């Protein structure tokens, strides 16, 4: 499904070059649930951004669905990255990023404004699946944190992605809501959705099938 | 959902800011459309006033042409006189169709206004003047009866101001002279509305101006060559020829100078309003930095973001332009009154004329400026990289 080889991401701080991701190779199969863990600054968000085509690596190769995306030292344009993201990825973030002036249904359907992939879902089915159908006409400000993250998940799923990227999806939620989100992600994975998640939450990490630990930009262990 | 719907809802997020921005644009659009309406209305009103004078050429005693224009259109003091015999010479010219002699006289009225003012009387020839003023209709009475010289015909506004009716007697300020009102004109929309007409002999006899006149109004034949006719008139001794076309041009030139100044201010006001729009939209873009990045992460292309932000700008300008036009239309009477306070000479009738074409042109101008103003914020928003916004999340 997704294969990254010798990914390096170097940032320059003044005259100092820092390898945020240092020669990481990882292969993720279709339907897998992979969790990246590690302390702050370990490079997990940088890695997930590269895997999710939000950023170019400095070096390395990335293949998605057997199609080469990045190859050695050939950065892709913002437009090309957007095209790849449209086809393959859905994203959820710690802060949800719902549009406050759009109601739940409109927020979920927002990605369809820009691109409608064949096989795109409908908002009502997703709302029912995530238990928020009675909130369809509520604004984000009227929802709890858990409900907002469910809306964000529905929004990520509306265009039928093959990979869901979740960056600290429970970072703003209490343990009860975190467990609920964990259950939802697990349910989606069981239906065949590939999930790549970054978290500090050990309980949530247990939900996933494979946990990869990072430190100083390198993979240090596989849980 | 369409991009313009998202843009519209974005504007509702900060209602006060959006309203204030729209208000700024509305005010500048109001000023702009009112000024353009004034430009149109003033010229029209001036042309109508001059056309309704009934003659195309005015012959006055030699002096400043601006004084002559003032005399003709407004009345005044410090008048210069010429000999009435000139009338016979002018009458002989083949281009002359009709002519009439006039004598203007002003007297100080201490009861006029707070500090007193000049009341002007226009002495006319009862036999020839009405022939040149055929459009004039009477509300009451008629021209002079000829029974006595102490008769007056009052313009509509002059009669309204003094609350006079036919049969009333009016006293010439500073004298023992009494005039009987024999006619009151209907509203003409011209300077005649504020004029008090008396027989010219009344002024000549009572103010020691025997054989003197201040002007001769000349109506020329239809195919007459005005330029060569004026050249002929200049051969007469000590006269000043005032072509009404020339008067109109002179006044319009004076007004144009003032208009350029005011228009410059209006353009500055519009530019300030536009900078306000750019500022508002830029602020909004920076506030939504992360959100725009997230939109891009979910598949929005730079052009989608560009269109969304651009639409917000154009929407603000469009709504502001429409409100500004409505304000200008609704308050055109107030604008008219304000302009009259400022201008040294205002023709009668509406000074501010706002029609559909003018309103549409102004609206399109404002929207056009909006289209240009929106380019930078839209480009700025379209350039936001999703990664930067996600990084800023953790910051």
JSON list of N, CA, C and O in Angstrom, two decimals, chain A residues 49 54 78 82 85-86 89-99 107 110-111 114 149 151-152 155-156 165 167, chain B residues 285 287-301 305 308 381 384-394:
[
{"chain": "A", "resi": 49, "resn": "UNK", "atom": "N", "xyz": [3.84, 13.57, 7.97]},
{"chain": "A", "resi": 49, "resn": "UNK", "atom": "CA", "xyz": [3.58, 14.60, 6.95]},
{"chain": "A", "resi": 49, "resn": "UNK", "atom": "C", "xyz": [4.16, 14.17, 5.60]},
{"chain": "A", "resi": 49, "resn": "UNK", "atom": "O", "xyz": [3.56, 14.42, 4.55]},
{"chain": "A", "resi": 54, "resn": "UNK", "atom": "N", "xyz": [2.08, 15.71, 2.65]},
{"chain": "A", "resi": 54, "resn": "UNK", "atom": "CA", "xyz": [1.94, 17.12, 3.00]},
{"chain": "A", "resi": 54, "resn": "UNK", "atom": "C", "xyz": [3.27, 17.83, 2.85]},
{"chain": "A", "resi": 54, "resn": "UNK", "atom": "O", "xyz": [3.34, 19.05, 2.88]},
{"chain": "A", "resi": 78, "resn": "UNK", "atom": "N", "xyz": [3.27, 21.88, -5.16]},
{"chain": "A", "resi": 78, "resn": "UNK", "atom": "CA", "xyz": [2.12, 21.90, -4.25]},
{"chain": "A", "resi": 78, "resn": "UNK", "atom": "C", "xyz": [0.88, 21.33, -4.94]},
{"chain": "A", "resi": 78, "resn": "UNK", "atom": "O", "xyz": [0.07, 20.63, -4.34]},
{"chain": "A", "resi": 82, "resn": "UNK", "atom": "N", "xyz": [-1.25, 18.05, -3.85]},
{"chain": "A", "resi": 82, "resn": "UNK", "atom": "CA", "xyz": [-2.70, 18.12, -3.61]},
{"chain": "A", "resi": 82, "resn": "UNK", "atom": "C", "xyz": [-3.43, 17.02, -4.37]},
{"chain": "A", "resi": 82, "resn": "UNK", "atom": "O", "xyz": [-4.34, 16.38, -3.84]},
{"chain": "A", "resi": 85, "resn": "UNK", "atom": "N", "xyz": [-2.93, 13.82, -2.54]},
{"chain": "A", "resi": 85, "resn": "UNK", "atom": "CA", "xyz": [-3.71, 13.81, -1.30]},
{"chain": "A", "resi": 85, "resn": "UNK", "atom": "C", "xyz": [-5.19, 13.56, -1.59]},
{"chain": "A", "resi": 85, "resn": "UNK", "atom": "O", "xyz": [-5.85, 12.80, -0.88]},
{"chain": "A", "resi": 86, "resn": "UNK", "atom": "N", "xyz": [-5.70, 14.19, -2.64]},
{"chain": "A", "resi": 86, "resn": "UNK", "atom": "CA", "xyz": [-7.11, 14.02, -3.00]},
{"chain": "A", "resi": 86, "resn": "UNK", "atom": "C", "xyz": [-7.44, 12.55, -3.26]},
{"chain": "A", "resi": 86, "resn": "UNK", "atom": "O", "xyz": [-8.50, 12.06, -2.89]},
{"chain": "A", "resi": 89, "resn": "UNK", "atom": "N", "xyz": [-5.67, 10.19, 0.54]},
{"chain": "A", "resi": 89, "resn": "UNK", "atom": "CA", "xyz": [-5.64, 10.44, 1.99]},
{"chain": "A", "resi": 89, "resn": "UNK", "atom": "C", "xyz": [-6.85, 11.17, 2.56]},
{"chain": "A", "resi": 89, "resn": "UNK", "atom": "O", "xyz": [-7.46, 12.00, 1.88]},
{"chain": "A", "resi": 90, "resn": "UNK", "atom": "N", "xyz": [-7.13, 10.82, 3.81]},
{"chain": "A", "resi": 90, "resn": "UNK", "atom": "CA", "xyz": [-8.02, 11.60, 4.65]},
{"chain": "A", "resi": 90, "resn": "UNK", "atom": "C", "xyz": [-7.21, 11.95, 5.90]},
{"chain": "A", "resi": 90, "resn": "UNK", "atom": "O", "xyz": [-6.35, 11.16, 6.32]},
{"chain": "A", "resi": 91, "resn": "UNK", "atom": "N", "xyz": [-7.45, 13.14, 6.47]},
{"chain": "A", "resi": 91, "resn": "UNK", "atom": "CA", "xyz": [-6.64, 13.58, 7.62]},
{"chain": "A", "resi": 91, "resn": "UNK", "atom": "C", "xyz": [-7.54, 13.96, 8.79]},
{"chain": "A", "resi": 91, "resn": "UNK", "atom": "O", "xyz": [-8.58, 14.60, 8.59]},
{"chain": "A", "resi": 92, "resn": "UNK", "atom": "N", "xyz": [-7.07, 13.57, 9.98]},
{"chain": "A", "resi": 92, "resn": "UNK", "atom": "CA", "xyz": [-7.69, 14.14, 11.17]},
{"chain": "A", "resi": 92, "resn": "UNK", "atom": "C", "xyz": [-6.58, 14.67, 12.08]},
{"chain": "A", "resi": 92, "resn": "UNK", "atom": "O", "xyz": [-5.48, 14.13, 12.12]},
{"chain": "A", "resi": 93, "resn": "UNK", "atom": "N", "xyz": [-6.92, 15.79, 12.76]},
{"chain": "A", "resi": 93, "resn": "UNK", "atom": "CA", "xyz": [-5.91, 16.49, 13.55]},
{"chain": "A", "resi": 93, "resn": "UNK", "atom": "C", "xyz": [-6.40, 16.65, 14.99]},
{"chain": "A", "resi": 93, "resn": "UNK", "atom": "O", "xyz": [-7.59, 16.52, 15.28]},
{"chain": "A", "resi": 94, "resn": "UNK", "atom": "N", "xyz": [-5.44, 16.98, 15.83]},
{"chain": "A", "resi": 94, "resn": "UNK", "atom": "CA", "xyz": [-5.75, 17.17, 17.24]},
{"chain": "A", "resi": 94, "resn": "UNK", "atom": "C", "xyz": [-6.81, 18.25, 17.46]},
{"chain": "A", "resi": 94, "resn": "UNK", "atom": "O", "xyz": [-7.70, 18.10, 18.28]},
{"chain": "A", "resi": 95, "resn": "UNK", "atom": "N", "xyz": [-6.71, 19.33, 16.69]},
{"chain": "A", "resi": 95, "resn": "UNK", "atom": "CA", "xyz": [-7.61, 20.48, 16.94]},
{"chain": "A", "resi": 95, "resn": "UNK", "atom": "C", "xyz": [-8.86, 20.48, 16.04]},
{"chain": "A", "resi": 95, "resn": "UNK", "atom": "O", "xyz": [-9.54, 21.49, 15.94]},
{"chain": "A", "resi": 96, "resn": "UNK", "atom": "N", "xyz": [-9.13, 19.44, 15.40]},
{"chain": "A", "resi": 96, "resn": "UNK", "atom": "CA", "xyz": [-10.36, 19.20, 14.58]},
{"chain": "A", "resi": 96, "resn": "UNK", "atom": "C", "xyz": [-10.46, 20.09, 13.34]},
{"chain": "A", "resi": 96, "resn": "UNK", "atom": "O", "xyz": [-10.83, 19.64, 12.29]},
{"chain": "A", "resi": 97, "resn": "UNK", "atom": "N", "xyz": [-10.25, 21.41, 13.50]},
{"chain": "A", "resi": 97, "resn": "UNK", "atom": "CA", "xyz": [-10.33, 22.37, 12.40]},
{"chain": "A", "resi": 97, "resn": "UNK", "atom": "C", "xyz": [-11.64, 22.31, 11.63]},
{"chain": "A", "resi": 97, "resn": "UNK", "atom": "O", "xyz": [-11.66, 22.22, 10.40]},
{"chain": "A", "resi": 98, "resn": "UNK", "atom": "N", "xyz": [-12.72, 22.35, 12.37]},
{"chain": "A", "resi": 98, "resn": "UNK", "atom": "CA", "xyz": [-14.02, 22.46, 11.70]},
{"chain": "A", "resi": 98, "resn": "UNK", "atom": "C", "xyz": [-14.26, 23.94, 11.41]},
{"chain": "A", "resi": 98, "resn": "UNK", "atom": "O", "xyz": [-13.79, 24.81, 12.14]},
{"chain": "A", "resi": 99, "resn": "UNK", "atom": "N", "xyz": [-15.00, 24.20, 10.33]},
{"chain": "A", "resi": 99, "resn": "UNK", "atom": "CA", "xyz": [-15.28, 25.60, 9.99]},
{"chain": "A", "resi": 99, "resn": "UNK", "atom": "C", "xyz": [-16.45, 26.06, 10.88]},
{"chain": "A", "resi": 99, "resn": "UNK", "atom": "O", "xyz": [-17.54, 25.47, 10.82]},
{"chain": "A", "resi": 107, "resn": "UNK", "atom": "N", "xyz": [-19.81, 20.82, 7.11]},
{"chain": "A", "resi": 107, "resn": "UNK", "atom": "CA", "xyz": [-18.39, 20.56, 7.38]},
{"chain": "A", "resi": 107, "resn": "UNK", "atom": "C", "xyz": [-17.97, 19.21, 6.79]},
{"chain": "A", "resi": 107, "resn": "UNK", "atom": "O", "xyz": [-16.89, 19.10, 6.21]},
{"chain": "A", "resi": 110, "resn": "UNK", "atom": "N", "xyz": [-17.59, 19.40, 3.06]},
{"chain": "A", "resi": 110, "resn": "UNK", "atom": "CA", "xyz": [-16.67, 20.42, 2.57]},
{"chain": "A", "resi": 110, "resn": "UNK", "atom": "C", "xyz": [-15.66, 19.91, 1.53]},
{"chain": "A", "resi": 110, "resn": "UNK", "atom": "O", "xyz": [-15.47, 20.56, 0.49]},
{"chain": "A", "resi": 111, "resn": "UNK", "atom": "N", "xyz": [-15.00, 18.77, 1.75]},
{"chain": "A", "resi": 111, "resn": "UNK", "atom": "CA", "xyz": [-14.01, 18.33, 0.74]},
{"chain": "A", "resi": 111, "resn": "UNK", "atom": "C", "xyz": [-14.62, 18.12, -0.65]},
{"chain": "A", "resi": 111, "resn": "UNK", "atom": "O", "xyz": [-13.92, 18.28, -1.65]},
{"chain": "A", "resi": 114, "resn": "UNK", "atom": "N", "xyz": [-14.32, 20.82, -3.31]},
{"chain": "A", "resi": 114, "resn": "UNK", "atom": "CA", "xyz": [-13.08, 20.98, -4.08]},
{"chain": "A", "resi": 114, "resn": "UNK", "atom": "C", "xyz": [-12.82, 19.80, -5.01]},
{"chain": "A", "resi": 114, "resn": "UNK", "atom": "O", "xyz": [-12.20, 19.95, -6.05]},
{"chain": "A", "resi": 149, "resn": "UNK", "atom": "N", "xyz": [-14.56, 15.66, 16.95]},
{"chain": "A", "resi": 149, "resn": "UNK", "atom": "CA", "xyz": [-13.58, 14.78, 16.30]},
{"chain": "A", "resi": 149, "resn": "UNK", "atom": "C", "xyz": [-14.30, 13.76, 15.41]},
{"chain": "A", "resi": 149, "resn": "UNK", "atom": "O", "xyz": [-13.79, 13.39, 14.36]},
{"chain": "A", "resi": 151, "resn": "UNK", "atom": "N", "xyz": [-16.98, 14.43, 13.73]},
{"chain": "A", "resi": 151, "resn": "UNK", "atom": "CA", "xyz": [-17.28, 15.20, 12.51]},
{"chain": "A", "resi": 151, "resn": "UNK", "atom": "C", "xyz": [-16.03, 15.26, 11.63]},
{"chain": "A", "resi": 151, "resn": "UNK", "atom": "O", "xyz": [-16.08, 15.07, 10.41]},
{"chain": "A", "resi": 152, "resn": "UNK", "atom": "N", "xyz": [-14.89, 15.50, 12.29]},
{"chain": "A", "resi": 152, "resn": "UNK", "atom": "CA", "xyz": [-13.62, 15.57, 11.54]},
{"chain": "A", "resi": 152, "resn": "UNK", "atom": "C", "xyz": [-13.32, 14.23, 10.86]},
{"chain": "A", "resi": 152, "resn": "UNK", "atom": "O", "xyz": [-12.82, 14.20, 9.73]},
{"chain": "A", "resi": 155, "resn": "UNK", "atom": "N", "xyz": [-15.57, 13.92, 7.91]},
{"chain": "A", "resi": 155, "resn": "UNK", "atom": "CA", "xyz": [-15.07, 14.80, 6.83]},
{"chain": "A", "resi": 155, "resn": "UNK", "atom": "C", "xyz": [-13.87, 14.16, 6.12]},
{"chain": "A", "resi": 155, "resn": "UNK", "atom": "O", "xyz": [-13.74, 14.23, 4.90]},
{"chain": "A", "resi": 156, "resn": "UNK", "atom": "N", "xyz": [-13.02, 13.48, 6.93]},
{"chain": "A", "resi": 156, "resn": "UNK", "atom": "CA", "xyz": [-11.85, 12.83, 6.33]},
{"chain": "A", "resi": 156, "resn": "UNK", "atom": "C", "xyz": [-12.26, 11.63, 5.46]},
{"chain": "A", "resi": 156, "resn": "UNK", "atom": "O", "xyz": [-11.55, 11.28, 4.52]},
{"chain": "A", "resi": 165, "resn": "UNK", "atom": "N", "xyz": [-4.88, 9.39, 7.86]},
{"chain": "A", "resi": 165, "resn": "UNK", "atom": "CA", "xyz": [-3.76, 9.85, 8.69]},
{"chain": "A", "resi": 165, "resn": "UNK", "atom": "C", "xyz": [-4.33, 10.59, 9.89]},
{"chain": "A", "resi": 165, "resn": "UNK", "atom": "O", "xyz": [-5.11, 11.53, 9.73]},
{"chain": "A", "resi": 167, "resn": "UNK", "atom": "N", "xyz": [-3.22, 12.57, 13.28]},
{"chain": "A", "resi": 167, "resn": "UNK", "atom": "CA", "xyz": [-2.12, 13.16, 14.06]},
{"chain": "A", "resi": 167, "resn": "UNK", "atom": "C", "xyz": [-2.66, 13.59, 15.42]},
{"chain": "A", "resi": 167, "resn": "UNK", "atom": "O", "xyz": [-3.38, 14.57, 15.52]},
{"chain": "B", "resi": 285, "resn": "UNK", "atom": "N", "xyz": [-7.58, 36.40, 6.42]},
{"chain": "B", "resi": 285, "resn": "UNK", "atom": "CA", "xyz": [-6.74, 35.31, 5.89]},
{"chain": "B", "resi": 285, "resn": "UNK", "atom": "C", "xyz": [-5.75, 34.85, 6.97]},
{"chain": "B", "resi": 285, "resn": "UNK", "atom": "O", "xyz": [-5.60, 33.65, 7.21]},
{"chain": "B", "resi": 287, "resn": "UNK", "atom": "N", "xyz": [-6.01, 35.18, 10.17]},
{"chain": "B", "resi": 287, "resn": "UNK", "atom": "CA", "xyz": [-6.74, 34.51, 11.26]},
{"chain": "B", "resi": 287, "resn": "UNK", "atom": "C", "xyz": [-7.08, 33.08, 10.90]},
{"chain": "B", "resi": 287, "resn": "UNK", "atom": "O", "xyz": [-7.16, 32.21, 11.75]},
{"chain": "B", "resi": 288, "resn": "UNK", "atom": "N", "xyz": [-7.33, 32.86, 9.62]},
{"chain": "B", "resi": 288, "resn": "UNK", "atom": "CA", "xyz": [-7.73, 31.52, 9.18]},
{"chain": "B", "resi": 288, "resn": "UNK", "atom": "C", "xyz": [-6.56, 30.74, 8.58]},
{"chain": "B", "resi": 288, "resn": "UNK", "atom": "O", "xyz": [-6.76, 29.82, 7.80]},
{"chain": "B", "resi": 289, "resn": "UNK", "atom": "N", "xyz": [-5.37, 31.16, 8.95]},
{"chain": "B", "resi": 289, "resn": "UNK", "atom": "CA", "xyz": [-4.16, 30.55, 8.39]},
{"chain": "B", "resi": 289, "resn": "UNK", "atom": "C", "xyz": [-4.22, 29.02, 8.45]},
{"chain": "B", "resi": 289, "resn": "UNK", "atom": "O", "xyz": [-4.06, 28.33, 7.44]},
{"chain": "B", "resi": 290, "resn": "UNK", "atom": "N", "xyz": [-4.48, 28.51, 9.66]},
{"chain": "B", "resi": 290, "resn": "UNK", "atom": "CA", "xyz": [-4.52, 27.06, 9.83]},
{"chain": "B", "resi": 290, "resn": "UNK", "atom": "C", "xyz": [-5.68, 26.44, 9.05]},
{"chain": "B", "resi": 290, "resn": "UNK", "atom": "O", "xyz": [-5.53, 25.41, 8.39]},
{"chain": "B", "resi": 291, "resn": "UNK", "atom": "N", "xyz": [-6.81, 27.11, 9.13]},
{"chain": "B", "resi": 291, "resn": "UNK", "atom": "CA", "xyz": [-8.02, 26.59, 8.48]},
{"chain": "B", "resi": 291, "resn": "UNK", "atom": "C", "xyz": [-7.83, 26.47, 6.97]},
{"chain": "B", "resi": 291, "resn": "UNK", "atom": "O", "xyz": [-8.22, 25.48, 6.35]},
{"chain": "B", "resi": 292, "resn": "UNK", "atom": "N", "xyz": [-7.19, 27.49, 6.40]},
{"chain": "B", "resi": 292, "resn": "UNK", "atom": "CA", "xyz": [-6.95, 27.46, 4.94]},
{"chain": "B", "resi": 292, "resn": "UNK", "atom": "C", "xyz": [-6.00, 26.31, 4.61]},
{"chain": "B", "resi": 292, "resn": "UNK", "atom": "O", "xyz": [-6.18, 25.59, 3.62]},
{"chain": "B", "resi": 293, "resn": "UNK", "atom": "N", "xyz": [-4.99, 26.12, 5.47]},
{"chain": "B", "resi": 293, "resn": "UNK", "atom": "CA", "xyz": [-4.07, 25.00, 5.27]},
{"chain": "B", "resi": 293, "resn": "UNK", "atom": "C", "xyz": [-4.80, 23.67, 5.31]},
{"chain": "B", "resi": 293, "resn": "UNK", "atom": "O", "xyz": [-4.54, 22.77, 4.51]},
{"chain": "B", "resi": 294, "resn": "UNK", "atom": "N", "xyz": [-5.74, 23.58, 6.24]},
{"chain": "B", "resi": 294, "resn": "UNK", "atom": "CA", "xyz": [-6.50, 22.32, 6.37]},
{"chain": "B", "resi": 294, "resn": "UNK", "atom": "C", "xyz": [-7.38, 22.11, 5.13]},
{"chain": "B", "resi": 294, "resn": "UNK", "atom": "O", "xyz": [-7.50, 20.99, 4.62]},
{"chain": "B", "resi": 295, "resn": "UNK", "atom": "N", "xyz": [-7.97, 23.20, 4.62]},
{"chain": "B", "resi": 295, "resn": "UNK", "atom": "CA", "xyz": [-8.77, 23.08, 3.39]},
{"chain": "B", "resi": 295, "resn": "UNK", "atom": "C", "xyz": [-7.91, 22.52, 2.27]},
{"chain": "B", "resi": 295, "resn": "UNK", "atom": "O", "xyz": [-8.34, 21.68, 1.48]},
{"chain": "B", "resi": 296, "resn": "UNK", "atom": "N", "xyz": [-6.65, 22.97, 2.23]},
{"chain": "B", "resi": 296, "resn": "UNK", "atom": "CA", "xyz": [-5.76, 22.47, 1.19]},
{"chain": "B", "resi": 296, "resn": "UNK", "atom": "C", "xyz": [-5.41, 21.00, 1.44]},
{"chain": "B", "resi": 296, "resn": "UNK", "atom": "O", "xyz": [-5.28, 20.23, 0.49]},
{"chain": "B", "resi": 297, "resn": "UNK", "atom": "N", "xyz": [-5.27, 20.65, 2.71]},
{"chain": "B", "resi": 297, "resn": "UNK", "atom": "CA", "xyz": [-4.95, 19.24, 3.00]},
{"chain": "B", "resi": 297, "resn": "UNK", "atom": "C", "xyz": [-6.10, 18.33, 2.59]},
{"chain": "B", "resi": 297, "resn": "UNK", "atom": "O", "xyz": [-5.90, 17.17, 2.28]},
{"chain": "B", "resi": 298, "resn": "UNK", "atom": "N", "xyz": [-7.32, 18.87, 2.57]},
{"chain": "B", "resi": 298, "resn": "UNK", "atom": "CA", "xyz": [-8.46, 18.02, 2.20]},
{"chain": "B", "resi": 298, "resn": "UNK", "atom": "C", "xyz": [-8.78, 18.13, 0.70]},
{"chain": "B", "resi": 298, "resn": "UNK", "atom": "O", "xyz": [-9.82, 17.67, 0.26]},
{"chain": "B", "resi": 299, "resn": "UNK", "atom": "N", "xyz": [-7.89, 18.77, -0.06]},
{"chain": "B", "resi": 299, "resn": "UNK", "atom": "CA", "xyz": [-8.03, 18.70, -1.51]},
{"chain": "B", "resi": 299, "resn": "UNK", "atom": "C", "xyz": [-8.26, 20.00, -2.23]},
{"chain": "B", "resi": 299, "resn": "UNK", "atom": "O", "xyz": [-8.42, 20.01, -3.45]},
{"chain": "B", "resi": 300, "resn": "UNK", "atom": "N", "xyz": [-8.28, 21.12, -1.49]},
{"chain": "B", "resi": 300, "resn": "UNK", "atom": "CA", "xyz": [-8.49, 22.41, -2.17]},
{"chain": "B", "resi": 300, "resn": "UNK", "atom": "C", "xyz": [-7.21, 22.82, -2.90]},
{"chain": "B", "resi": 300, "resn": "UNK", "atom": "O", "xyz": [-6.13, 22.79, -2.33]},
{"chain": "B", "resi": 301, "resn": "UNK", "atom": "N", "xyz": [-7.36, 23.17, -4.16]},
{"chain": "B", "resi": 301, "resn": "UNK", "atom": "CA", "xyz": [-6.22, 23.65, -4.95]},
{"chain": "B", "resi": 301, "resn": "UNK", "atom": "C", "xyz": [-6.01, 25.14, -4.63]},
{"chain": "B", "resi": 301, "resn": "UNK", "atom": "O", "xyz": [-6.96, 25.81, -4.20]},
{"chain": "B", "resi": 305, "resn": "UNK", "atom": "N", "xyz": [-8.81, 28.27, -3.22]},
{"chain": "B", "resi": 305, "resn": "UNK", "atom": "CA", "xyz": [-8.64, 29.21, -2.10]},
{"chain": "B", "resi": 305, "resn": "UNK", "atom": "C", "xyz": [-8.64, 30.64, -2.65]},
{"chain": "B", "resi": 305, "resn": "UNK", "atom": "O", "xyz": [-9.25, 31.54, -2.07]},
{"chain": "B", "resi": 308, "resn": "UNK", "atom": "N", "xyz": [-12.15, 31.68, -3.38]},
{"chain": "B", "resi": 308, "resn": "UNK", "atom": "CA", "xyz": [-12.92, 31.88, -2.14]},
{"chain": "B", "resi": 308, "resn": "UNK", "atom": "C", "xyz": [-12.62, 33.26, -1.53]},
{"chain": "B", "resi": 308, "resn": "UNK", "atom": "O", "xyz": [-13.55, 34.02, -1.21]},
{"chain": "B", "resi": 381, "resn": "UNK", "atom": "N", "xyz": [-3.50, 34.00, 0.42]},
{"chain": "B", "resi": 381, "resn": "UNK", "atom": "CA", "xyz": [-4.18, 32.82, 0.97]},
{"chain": "B", "resi": 381, "resn": "UNK", "atom": "C", "xyz": [-3.88, 31.59, 0.14]},
{"chain": "B", "resi": 381, "resn": "UNK", "atom": "O", "xyz": [-3.63, 30.50, 0.68]},
{"chain": "B", "resi": 384, "resn": "UNK", "atom": "N", "xyz": [-0.65, 29.76, 0.97]},
{"chain": "B", "resi": 384, "resn": "UNK", "atom": "CA", "xyz": [-0.45, 29.08, 2.26]},
{"chain": "B", "resi": 384, "resn": "UNK", "atom": "C", "xyz": [-0.24, 27.59, 2.00]},
{"chain": "B", "resi": 384, "resn": "UNK", "atom": "O", "xyz": [-1.01, 26.96, 1.27]},
{"chain": "B", "resi": 385, "resn": "UNK", "atom": "N", "xyz": [0.81, 27.05, 2.61]},
{"chain": "B", "resi": 385, "resn": "UNK", "atom": "CA", "xyz": [1.08, 25.62, 2.45]},
{"chain": "B", "resi": 385, "resn": "UNK", "atom": "C", "xyz": [0.46, 24.88, 3.63]},
{"chain": "B", "resi": 385, "resn": "UNK", "atom": "O", "xyz": [0.60, 25.31, 4.77]},
{"chain": "B", "resi": 386, "resn": "UNK", "atom": "N", "xyz": [-0.19, 23.77, 3.36]},
{"chain": "B", "resi": 386, "resn": "UNK", "atom": "CA", "xyz": [-0.85, 23.05, 4.46]},
{"chain": "B", "resi": 386, "resn": "UNK", "atom": "C", "xyz": [0.12, 22.67, 5.56]},
{"chain": "B", "resi": 386, "resn": "UNK", "atom": "O", "xyz": [-0.22, 22.71, 6.74]},
{"chain": "B", "resi": 387, "resn": "UNK", "atom": "N", "xyz": [1.34, 22.35, 5.16]},
{"chain": "B", "resi": 387, "resn": "UNK", "atom": "CA", "xyz": [2.31, 21.93, 6.15]},
{"chain": "B", "resi": 387, "resn": "UNK", "atom": "C", "xyz": [2.60, 23.03, 7.16]},
{"chain": "B", "resi": 387, "resn": "UNK", "atom": "O", "xyz": [2.69, 22.79, 8.36]},
{"chain": "B", "resi": 388, "resn": "UNK", "atom": "N", "xyz": [2.71, 24.26, 6.65]},
{"chain": "B", "resi": 388, "resn": "UNK", "atom": "CA", "xyz": [2.99, 25.40, 7.54]},
{"chain": "B", "resi": 388, "resn": "UNK", "atom": "C", "xyz": [1.89, 25.54, 8.57]},
{"chain": "B", "resi": 388, "resn": "UNK", "atom": "O", "xyz": [2.14, 25.79, 9.75]},
{"chain": "B", "resi": 389, "resn": "UNK", "atom": "N", "xyz": [0.66, 25.36, 8.13]},
{"chain": "B", "resi": 389, "resn": "UNK", "atom": "CA", "xyz": [-0.46, 25.51, 9.06]},
{"chain": "B", "resi": 389, "resn": "UNK", "atom": "C", "xyz": [-0.45, 24.39, 10.09]},
{"chain": "B", "resi": 389, "resn": "UNK", "atom": "O", "xyz": [-0.74, 24.61, 11.26]},
{"chain": "B", "resi": 390, "resn": "UNK", "atom": "N", "xyz": [-0.09, 23.19, 9.65]},
{"chain": "B", "resi": 390, "resn": "UNK", "atom": "CA", "xyz": [-0.07, 22.07, 10.60]},
{"chain": "B", "resi": 390, "resn": "UNK", "atom": "C", "xyz": [1.06, 22.24, 11.60]},
{"chain": "B", "resi": 390, "resn": "UNK", "atom": "O", "xyz": [0.92, 21.99, 12.78]},
{"chain": "B", "resi": 391, "resn": "UNK", "atom": "N", "xyz": [2.18, 22.74, 11.11]},
{"chain": "B", "resi": 391, "resn": "UNK", "atom": "CA", "xyz": [3.30, 23.01, 12.02]},
{"chain": "B", "resi": 391, "resn": "UNK", "atom": "C", "xyz": [2.91, 24.06, 13.05]},
{"chain": "B", "resi": 391, "resn": "UNK", "atom": "O", "xyz": [3.24, 23.95, 14.21]},
{"chain": "B", "resi": 392, "resn": "UNK", "atom": "N", "xyz": [2.18, 25.06, 12.59]},
{"chain": "B", "resi": 392, "resn": "UNK", "atom": "CA", "xyz": [1.80, 26.12, 13.51]},
{"chain": "B", "resi": 392, "resn": "UNK", "atom": "C", "xyz": [0.83, 25.61, 14.56]},
{"chain": "B", "resi": 392, "resn": "UNK", "atom": "O", "xyz": [0.67, 26.20, 15.61]},
{"chain": "B", "resi": 393, "resn": "UNK", "atom": "N", "xyz": [0.16, 24.47, 14.28]},
{"chain": "B", "resi": 393, "resn": "UNK", "atom": "CA", "xyz": [-0.73, 23.85, 15.26]},
{"chain": "B", "resi": 393, "resn": "UNK", "atom": "C", "xyz": [0.03, 23.50, 16.52]},
{"chain": "B", "resi": 393, "resn": "UNK", "atom": "O", "xyz": [-0.42, 23.72, 17.64]},
{"chain": "B", "resi": 394, "resn": "UNK", "atom": "N", "xyz": [1.20, 22.91, 16.31]},
{"chain": "B", "resi": 394, "resn": "UNK", "atom": "CA", "xyz": [1.98, 22.48, 17.46]},
{"chain": "B", "resi": 394, "resn": "UNK", "atom": "C", "xyz": [2.75, 23.61, 18.11]},
{"chain": "B", "resi": 394, "resn": "UNK", "atom": "O", "xyz": [3.28, 23.44, 19.19]}
]
